[in-house]
Coordinates of C-alpha atoms and ligand atoms in Angstrom, one line a residue:
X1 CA -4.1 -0.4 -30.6
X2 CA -5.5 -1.6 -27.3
X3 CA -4.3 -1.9 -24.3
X4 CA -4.7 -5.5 -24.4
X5 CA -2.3 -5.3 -27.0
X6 CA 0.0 -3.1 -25.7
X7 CA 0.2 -5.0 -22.8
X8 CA 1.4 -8.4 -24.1
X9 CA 5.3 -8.9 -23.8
X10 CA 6.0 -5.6 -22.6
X11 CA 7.7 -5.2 -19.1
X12 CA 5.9 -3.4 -16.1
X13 CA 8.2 -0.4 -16.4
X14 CA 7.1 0.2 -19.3
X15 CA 3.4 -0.5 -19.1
X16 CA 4.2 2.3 -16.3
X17 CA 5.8 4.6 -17.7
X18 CA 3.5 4.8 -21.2
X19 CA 0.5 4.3 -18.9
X20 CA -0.3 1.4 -20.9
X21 CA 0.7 3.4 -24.0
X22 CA -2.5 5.7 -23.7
X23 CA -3.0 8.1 -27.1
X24 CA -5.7 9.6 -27.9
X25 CA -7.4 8.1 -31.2
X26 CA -8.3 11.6 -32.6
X27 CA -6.1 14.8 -31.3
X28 CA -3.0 11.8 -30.8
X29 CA -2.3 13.6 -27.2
X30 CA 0.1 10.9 -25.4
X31 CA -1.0 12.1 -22.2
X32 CA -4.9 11.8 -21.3
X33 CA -7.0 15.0 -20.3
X34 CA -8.5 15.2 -17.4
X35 CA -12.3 13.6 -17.3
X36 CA -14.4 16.1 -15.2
X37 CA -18.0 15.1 -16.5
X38 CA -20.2 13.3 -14.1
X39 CA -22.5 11.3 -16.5
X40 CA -22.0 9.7 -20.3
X41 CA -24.3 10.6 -22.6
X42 CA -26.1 7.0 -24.4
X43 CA -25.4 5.7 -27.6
X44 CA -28.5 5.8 -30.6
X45 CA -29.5 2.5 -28.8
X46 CA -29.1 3.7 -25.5
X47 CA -26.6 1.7 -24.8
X48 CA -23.7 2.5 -21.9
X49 CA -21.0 3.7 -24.7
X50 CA -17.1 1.6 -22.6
X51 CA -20.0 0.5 -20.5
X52 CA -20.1 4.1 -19.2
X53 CA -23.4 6.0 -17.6
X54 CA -22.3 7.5 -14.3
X55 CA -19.3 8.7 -12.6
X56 CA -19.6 6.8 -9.5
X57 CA -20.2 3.4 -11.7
X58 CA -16.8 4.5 -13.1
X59 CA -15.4 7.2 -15.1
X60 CA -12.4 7.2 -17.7
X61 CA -9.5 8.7 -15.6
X62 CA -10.6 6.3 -12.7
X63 CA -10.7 3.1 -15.5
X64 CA -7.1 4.4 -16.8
X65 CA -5.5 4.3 -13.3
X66 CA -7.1 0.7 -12.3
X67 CA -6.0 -0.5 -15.5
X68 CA -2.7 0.3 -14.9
X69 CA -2.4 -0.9 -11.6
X70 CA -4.0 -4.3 -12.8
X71 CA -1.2 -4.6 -15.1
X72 CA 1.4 -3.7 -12.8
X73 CA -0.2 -6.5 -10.2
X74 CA -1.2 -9.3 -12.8
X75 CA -4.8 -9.0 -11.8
X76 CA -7.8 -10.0 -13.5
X77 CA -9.8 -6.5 -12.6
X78 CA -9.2 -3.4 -10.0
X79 CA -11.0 -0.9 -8.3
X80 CA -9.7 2.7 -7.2
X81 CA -10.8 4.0 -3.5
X82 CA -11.4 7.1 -2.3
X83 CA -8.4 6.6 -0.3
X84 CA -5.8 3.8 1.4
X85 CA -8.6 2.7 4.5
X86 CA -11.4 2.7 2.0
X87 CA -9.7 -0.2 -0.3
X88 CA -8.4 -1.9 3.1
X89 CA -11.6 -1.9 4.9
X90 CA -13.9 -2.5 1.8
X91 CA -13.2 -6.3 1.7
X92 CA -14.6 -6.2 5.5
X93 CA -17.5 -4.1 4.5
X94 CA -18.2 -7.1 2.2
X95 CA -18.2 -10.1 4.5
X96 CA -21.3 -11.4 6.1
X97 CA -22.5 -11.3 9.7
X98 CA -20.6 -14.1 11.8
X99 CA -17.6 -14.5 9.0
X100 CA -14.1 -15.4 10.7
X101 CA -11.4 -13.0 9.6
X102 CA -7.6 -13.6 10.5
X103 CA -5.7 -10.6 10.7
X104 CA -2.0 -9.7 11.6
X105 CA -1.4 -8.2 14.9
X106 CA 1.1 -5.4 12.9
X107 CA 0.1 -3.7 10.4
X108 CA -1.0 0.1 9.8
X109 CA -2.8 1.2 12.7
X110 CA -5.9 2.4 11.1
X111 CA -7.5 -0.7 9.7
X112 CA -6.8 -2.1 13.0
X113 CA -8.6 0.5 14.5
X114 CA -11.4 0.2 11.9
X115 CA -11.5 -3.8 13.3
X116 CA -11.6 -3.1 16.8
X117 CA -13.9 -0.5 16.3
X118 CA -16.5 -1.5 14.3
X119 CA -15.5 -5.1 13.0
X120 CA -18.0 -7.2 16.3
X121 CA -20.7 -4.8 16.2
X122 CA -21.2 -5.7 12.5
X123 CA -20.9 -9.5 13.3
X124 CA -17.1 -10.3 12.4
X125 CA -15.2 -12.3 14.6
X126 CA -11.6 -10.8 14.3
X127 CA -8.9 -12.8 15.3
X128 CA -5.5 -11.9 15.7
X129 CA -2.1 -13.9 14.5
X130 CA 1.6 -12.5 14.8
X131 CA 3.1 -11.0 11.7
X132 CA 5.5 -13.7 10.7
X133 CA 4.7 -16.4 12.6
X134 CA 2.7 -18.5 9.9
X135 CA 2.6 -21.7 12.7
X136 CA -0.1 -19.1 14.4
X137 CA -1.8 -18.3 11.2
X138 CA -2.3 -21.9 10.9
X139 CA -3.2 -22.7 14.0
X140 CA -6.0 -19.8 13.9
X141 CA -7.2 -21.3 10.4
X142 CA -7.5 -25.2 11.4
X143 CA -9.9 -23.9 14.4
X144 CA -12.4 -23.0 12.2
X145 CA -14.3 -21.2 9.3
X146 CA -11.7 -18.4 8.4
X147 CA -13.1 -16.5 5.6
X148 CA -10.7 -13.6 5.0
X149 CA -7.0 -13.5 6.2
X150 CA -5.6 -10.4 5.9
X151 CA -2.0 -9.4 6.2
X152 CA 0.3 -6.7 5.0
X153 CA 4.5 -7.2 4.3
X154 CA 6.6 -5.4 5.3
X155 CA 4.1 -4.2 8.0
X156 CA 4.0 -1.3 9.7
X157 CA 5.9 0.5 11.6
X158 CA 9.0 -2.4 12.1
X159 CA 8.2 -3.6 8.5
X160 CA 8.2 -7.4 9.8
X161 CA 7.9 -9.3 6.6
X162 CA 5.6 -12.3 6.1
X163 CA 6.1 -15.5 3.3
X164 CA 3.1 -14.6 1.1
X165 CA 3.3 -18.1 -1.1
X166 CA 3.4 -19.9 2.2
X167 CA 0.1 -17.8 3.9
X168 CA -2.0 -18.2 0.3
X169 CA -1.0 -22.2 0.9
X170 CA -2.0 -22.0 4.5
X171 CA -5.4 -20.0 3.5
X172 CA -6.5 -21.9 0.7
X173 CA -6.1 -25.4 1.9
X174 CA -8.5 -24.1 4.8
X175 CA -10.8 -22.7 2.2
X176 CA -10.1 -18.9 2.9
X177 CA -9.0 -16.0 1.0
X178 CA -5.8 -14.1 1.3
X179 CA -5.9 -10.7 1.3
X180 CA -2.0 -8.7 1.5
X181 CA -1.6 -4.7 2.2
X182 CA 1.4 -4.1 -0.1
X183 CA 1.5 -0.3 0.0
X184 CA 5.2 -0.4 1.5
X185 CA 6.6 -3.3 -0.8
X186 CA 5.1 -2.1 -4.0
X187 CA 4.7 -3.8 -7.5
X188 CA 8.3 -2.9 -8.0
X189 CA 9.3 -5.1 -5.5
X190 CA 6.6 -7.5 -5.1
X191 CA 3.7 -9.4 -6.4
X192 CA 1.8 -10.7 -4.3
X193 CA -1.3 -12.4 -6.5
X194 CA 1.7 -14.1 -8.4
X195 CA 2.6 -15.6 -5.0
X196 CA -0.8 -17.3 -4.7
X197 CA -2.2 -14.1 -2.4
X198 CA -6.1 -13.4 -3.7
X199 CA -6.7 -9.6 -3.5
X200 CA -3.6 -6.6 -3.0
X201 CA -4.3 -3.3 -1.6
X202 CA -2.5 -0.3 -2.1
X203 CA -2.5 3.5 -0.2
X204 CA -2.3 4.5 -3.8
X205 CA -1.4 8.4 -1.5
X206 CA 1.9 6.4 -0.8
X207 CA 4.1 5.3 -3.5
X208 CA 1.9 4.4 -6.4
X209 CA 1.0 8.3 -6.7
X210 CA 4.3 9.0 -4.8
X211 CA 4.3 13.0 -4.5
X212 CA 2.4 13.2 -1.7
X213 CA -0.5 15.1 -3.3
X214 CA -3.1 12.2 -3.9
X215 CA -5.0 10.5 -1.1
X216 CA -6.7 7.0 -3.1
X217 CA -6.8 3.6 -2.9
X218 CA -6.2 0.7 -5.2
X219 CA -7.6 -3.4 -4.6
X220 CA -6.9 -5.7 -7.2
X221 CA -8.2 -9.3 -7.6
X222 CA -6.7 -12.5 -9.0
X223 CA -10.6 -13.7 -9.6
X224 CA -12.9 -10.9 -11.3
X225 CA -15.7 -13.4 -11.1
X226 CA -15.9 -14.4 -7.1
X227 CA -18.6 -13.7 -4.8
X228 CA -16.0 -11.6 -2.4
X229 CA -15.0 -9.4 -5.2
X230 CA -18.7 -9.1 -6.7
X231 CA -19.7 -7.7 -3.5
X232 CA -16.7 -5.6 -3.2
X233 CA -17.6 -3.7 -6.4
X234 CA -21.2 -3.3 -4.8
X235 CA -20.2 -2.1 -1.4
X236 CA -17.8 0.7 -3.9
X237 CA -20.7 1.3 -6.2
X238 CA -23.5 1.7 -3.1
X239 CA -21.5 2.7 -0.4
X240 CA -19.4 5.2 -2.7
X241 CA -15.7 5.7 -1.8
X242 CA -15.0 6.3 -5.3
X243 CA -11.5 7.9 -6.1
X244 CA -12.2 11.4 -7.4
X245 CA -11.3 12.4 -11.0
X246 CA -8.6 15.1 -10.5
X247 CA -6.9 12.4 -7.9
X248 CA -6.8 9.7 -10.6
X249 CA -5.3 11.9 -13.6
X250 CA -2.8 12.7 -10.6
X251 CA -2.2 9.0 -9.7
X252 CA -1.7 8.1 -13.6
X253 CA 1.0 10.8 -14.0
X254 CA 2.6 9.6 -10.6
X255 CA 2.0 6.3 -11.2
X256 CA 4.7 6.7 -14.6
X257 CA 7.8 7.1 -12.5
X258 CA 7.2 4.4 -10.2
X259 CA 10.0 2.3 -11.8
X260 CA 12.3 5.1 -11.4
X261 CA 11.8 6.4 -7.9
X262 CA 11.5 3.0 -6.1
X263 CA 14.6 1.5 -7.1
X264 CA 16.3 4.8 -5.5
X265 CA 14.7 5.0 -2.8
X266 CA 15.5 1.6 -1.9
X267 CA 19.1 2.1 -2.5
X268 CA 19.0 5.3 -0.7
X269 CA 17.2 3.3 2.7
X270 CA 19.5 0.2 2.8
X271 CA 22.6 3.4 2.9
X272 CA 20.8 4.6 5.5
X273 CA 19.8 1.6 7.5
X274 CA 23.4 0.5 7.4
X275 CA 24.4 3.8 8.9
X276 CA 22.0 3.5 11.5
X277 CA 23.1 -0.2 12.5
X278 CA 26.7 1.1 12.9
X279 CA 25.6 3.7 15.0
X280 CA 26.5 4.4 18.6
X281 CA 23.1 6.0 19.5
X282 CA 21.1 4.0 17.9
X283 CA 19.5 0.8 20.0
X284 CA 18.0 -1.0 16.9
X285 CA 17.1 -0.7 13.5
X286 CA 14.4 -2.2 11.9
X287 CA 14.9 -2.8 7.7
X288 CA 14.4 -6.1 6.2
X289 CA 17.5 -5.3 4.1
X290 CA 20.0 -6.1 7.0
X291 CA 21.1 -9.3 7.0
X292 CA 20.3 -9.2 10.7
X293 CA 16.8 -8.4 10.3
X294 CA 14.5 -11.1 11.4
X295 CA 12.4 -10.4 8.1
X296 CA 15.3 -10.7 5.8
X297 CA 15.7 -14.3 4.1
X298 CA 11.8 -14.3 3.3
X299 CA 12.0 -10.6 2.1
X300 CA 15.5 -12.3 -0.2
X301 CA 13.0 -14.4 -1.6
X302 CA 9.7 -12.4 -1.9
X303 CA 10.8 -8.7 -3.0
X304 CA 12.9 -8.0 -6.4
X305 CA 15.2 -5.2 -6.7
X306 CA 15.7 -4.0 -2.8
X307 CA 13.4 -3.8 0.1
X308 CA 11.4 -0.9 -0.1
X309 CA 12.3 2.4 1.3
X310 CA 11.0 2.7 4.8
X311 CA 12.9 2.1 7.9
X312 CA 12.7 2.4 11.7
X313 CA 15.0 2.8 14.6
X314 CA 15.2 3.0 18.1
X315 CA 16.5 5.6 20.1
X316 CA 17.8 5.3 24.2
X317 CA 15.4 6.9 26.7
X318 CA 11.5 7.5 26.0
X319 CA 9.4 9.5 23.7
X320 CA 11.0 12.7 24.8
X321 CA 14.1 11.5 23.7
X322 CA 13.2 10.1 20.6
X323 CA 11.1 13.7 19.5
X324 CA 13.9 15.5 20.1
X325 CA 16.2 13.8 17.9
X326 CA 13.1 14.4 15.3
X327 CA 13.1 17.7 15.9
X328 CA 16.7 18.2 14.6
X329 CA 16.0 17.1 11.5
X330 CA 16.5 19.7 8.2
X331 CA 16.6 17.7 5.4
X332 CA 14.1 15.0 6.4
X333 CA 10.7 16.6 6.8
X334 CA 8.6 16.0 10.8
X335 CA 5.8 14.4 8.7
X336 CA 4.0 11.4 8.8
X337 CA 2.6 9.0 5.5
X338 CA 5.4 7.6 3.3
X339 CA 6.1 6.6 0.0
X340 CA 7.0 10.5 -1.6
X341 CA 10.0 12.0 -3.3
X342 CA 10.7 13.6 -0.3
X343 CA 12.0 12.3 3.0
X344 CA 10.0 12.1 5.6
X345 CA 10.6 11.0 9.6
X346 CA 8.5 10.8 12.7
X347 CA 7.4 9.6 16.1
X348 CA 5.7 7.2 15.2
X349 CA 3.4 6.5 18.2
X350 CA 2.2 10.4 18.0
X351 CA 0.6 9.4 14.7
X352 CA -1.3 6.1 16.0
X353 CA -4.2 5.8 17.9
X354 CA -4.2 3.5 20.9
X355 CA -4.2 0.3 19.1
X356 CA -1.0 -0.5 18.6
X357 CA 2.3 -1.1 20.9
X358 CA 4.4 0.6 19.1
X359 CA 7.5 1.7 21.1
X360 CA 7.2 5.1 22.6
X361 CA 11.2 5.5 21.5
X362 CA 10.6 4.4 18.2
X363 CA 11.5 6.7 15.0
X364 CA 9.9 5.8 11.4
X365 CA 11.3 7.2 8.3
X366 CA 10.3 7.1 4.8
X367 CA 13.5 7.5 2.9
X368 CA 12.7 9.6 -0.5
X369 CA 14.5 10.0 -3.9
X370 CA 17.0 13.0 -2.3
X371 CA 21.4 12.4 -2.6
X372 CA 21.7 10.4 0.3
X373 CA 24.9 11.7 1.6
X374 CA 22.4 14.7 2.7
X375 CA 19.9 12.2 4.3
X376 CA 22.8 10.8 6.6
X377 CA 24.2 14.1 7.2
X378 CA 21.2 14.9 8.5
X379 CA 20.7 11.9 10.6
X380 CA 23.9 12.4 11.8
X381 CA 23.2 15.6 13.2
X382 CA 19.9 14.6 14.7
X383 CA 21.2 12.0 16.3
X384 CA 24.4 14.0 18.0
X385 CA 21.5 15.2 20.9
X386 CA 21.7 11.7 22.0
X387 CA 25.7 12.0 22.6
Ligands
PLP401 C1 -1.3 4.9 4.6 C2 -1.6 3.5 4.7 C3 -3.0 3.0 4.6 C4 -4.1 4.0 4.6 O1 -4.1 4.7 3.4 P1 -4.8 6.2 3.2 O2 -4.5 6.5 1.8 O3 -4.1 7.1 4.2 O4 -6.2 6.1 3.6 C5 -3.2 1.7 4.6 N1 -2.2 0.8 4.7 C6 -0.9 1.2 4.7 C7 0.2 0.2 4.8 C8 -0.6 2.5 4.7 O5 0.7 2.9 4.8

């Protein structure tokens, strides 16, 4: 049977966890082995046997991963990264000198710093709309030539969400392409090329892997056959930030309980951002999953299931006060990334660089798959410095 076949009718959970229903035709293993070989040998004809010569052209662990991830998105085709920043930035690597690209003033501070530091020198003219505010996105695009807008919901680190149908309206009708960072909503939650958005990128490190032992990347296309996306397997294939084979056999294994461990820890982070709102210490908490949040009635409409499972707050007094209510912490580990089985919290600004405006008070947490009675315990007590 192939995948193809496999795939049809069958829900994304369970394209997920049978990894598409992978057996091997001649041993019958249900889980694949581990591809370590560099090149494929040629058929009688010399053909490419699966269109196979070279590992950096693609290798069978690498293929298995993408294909899953395709069919979790809906996309037409996939490429793995070497990591998160190398799937984000690749579409950037594939414009042309002088292309317009409009990009959301929030979002995970190392592609902005990618654009600020090297996006003019190569030609692109960055500019800069507010996350959420899709009257400046359309302002930016009737102005001119906008190639490439680029967004990612919820954003980091106040996971700000942004109407995905209504930016792929807004890009199209001024002939550009939408590109949406979905690391923190994942396809449990969200789809964005189903929403009319062109290309979604994944930190496949963060919950698509979700054990925080895989650093990769994922970028999946609605249209296998445009120009952008033609380039973008060029830049991969010349520039080479392939995804390496041990880190996709991981990514497939992780990729099987995705269905299970996001539902929880969404359940577990609107517990926890409830608790937060109610209290005392706590100035303000930032999950589209409260009805206050400013993000919440497009998140109601765009995400499936809950709202992911990170979450910020902000503490009274500066960054002193805020890292020493993180340094309390026993259950949640001081780490940064996201998307694990294990809580994690930080200060957030001692993990960016000097891009962003992040709040110096501000506290991120990614909430994990752990009884959440212990998480709030442990909040609890971190935040009993601040009484
Ligand atoms: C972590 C992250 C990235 C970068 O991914 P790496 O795997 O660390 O390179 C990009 N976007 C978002 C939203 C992230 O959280």
């Amino acid at each position: 049977m192939s995948e193809q076949d496999f795939n049809d009718g069958l829900s994304p959970a369970t394209l997920a966890a049978q990894a598409l229903g992978w057996e091997d035709e001649i041993t019958g293993a249900v889980v694949p082995p581990l591809h370590v070989s560099t090149t494929y040998a040629r058929d009688a004809g010399y053909g490419k046997r699966q269109g196979r010569s070279y590992i950096r052209d693609n290798g069978p662990s690498q293929s298995h991963a993408e294909a899953v991830v395709q069919a979790l998105e809906g996309g037409a085709d996939a490429l793995s990264f070497a990591s998160g920043i190398a799937a984000c930035t690749a579409p950037f690597h594939a414009l042309r000198q002088g292309d317009r690209v409009a990009v959301s003033r929030t979002m995970y501070h190392g592609v902005l710093s990618w654009l600020q530091l090297f996006g003019p020198e190569r030609g692109l003219r960055v500019e800069y709309f507010d996350a959420g505010n899709l009257a400046g996105l359309g302002a930016l695009l009737a102005a001119g030539d906008t190639r490439l807008v680029w967004l990612e919901t919820p954003a980091n680190p106040t996971w700000g969400v942004t109407d995905i149908a209504a930016a792929a309206k807004l890009a199209h009708r001024n002939g550009a392409v939408l590109a949406v960072d979905s690391t923190a909503a994942t396809p449990v939650l969200t789809r964005p090329l189903a929403l009319g958005a062109d290309m979604v990128c994944h930190s496949a490190t963060k919950y698509l892997n979700g054990h925080s032992d895989v650093l990769g990347g994922m970028l999946v296309t609605a249209d296998a056959e445009s120009a952008l996306w033609q380039r973008i397997c060029d830049h991969r294939l010349y520039a080479g930030p392939v995804l390496g084979s041990f880190e996709a056999h991981l990514l497939v294994r992780g990729l099987r309980t995705l269905y299970l461990r996001v539902p929880r820890q969404c359940e577990n982070a609107l517990s926890i951002a409830r608790f937060l709102q109610e209290h005392p210490a706590v100035e303000t908490t930032h999950y589209p999953g409260l009805s206050s949040d400013p993000g919440h009635r497009t998140a109601c409409k765009q995400m499936h299931g809950g709202f992911g499972g990170m979450l910020s707050f902000c503490v009274p007094g500066g960054r002193d006060a805020a890292i020493a209510v993180a340094n309390r912490a026993r259950v949640f580990k001081r780490a940064t990334s996201l998307g694990g089985v294990e809580s994690l919290i930080e200060h957030r600004k001692s993990s960016e660089s000097d891009v962003t405006d992040t709040p110096q008070n501000l506290i991120r947490a990614s909430v994990g798959i752990e009884s959440v009675d212990d998480l709030i315990a442990d909040l609890d007590e971190m935040l009993a410095t601040l009484a």
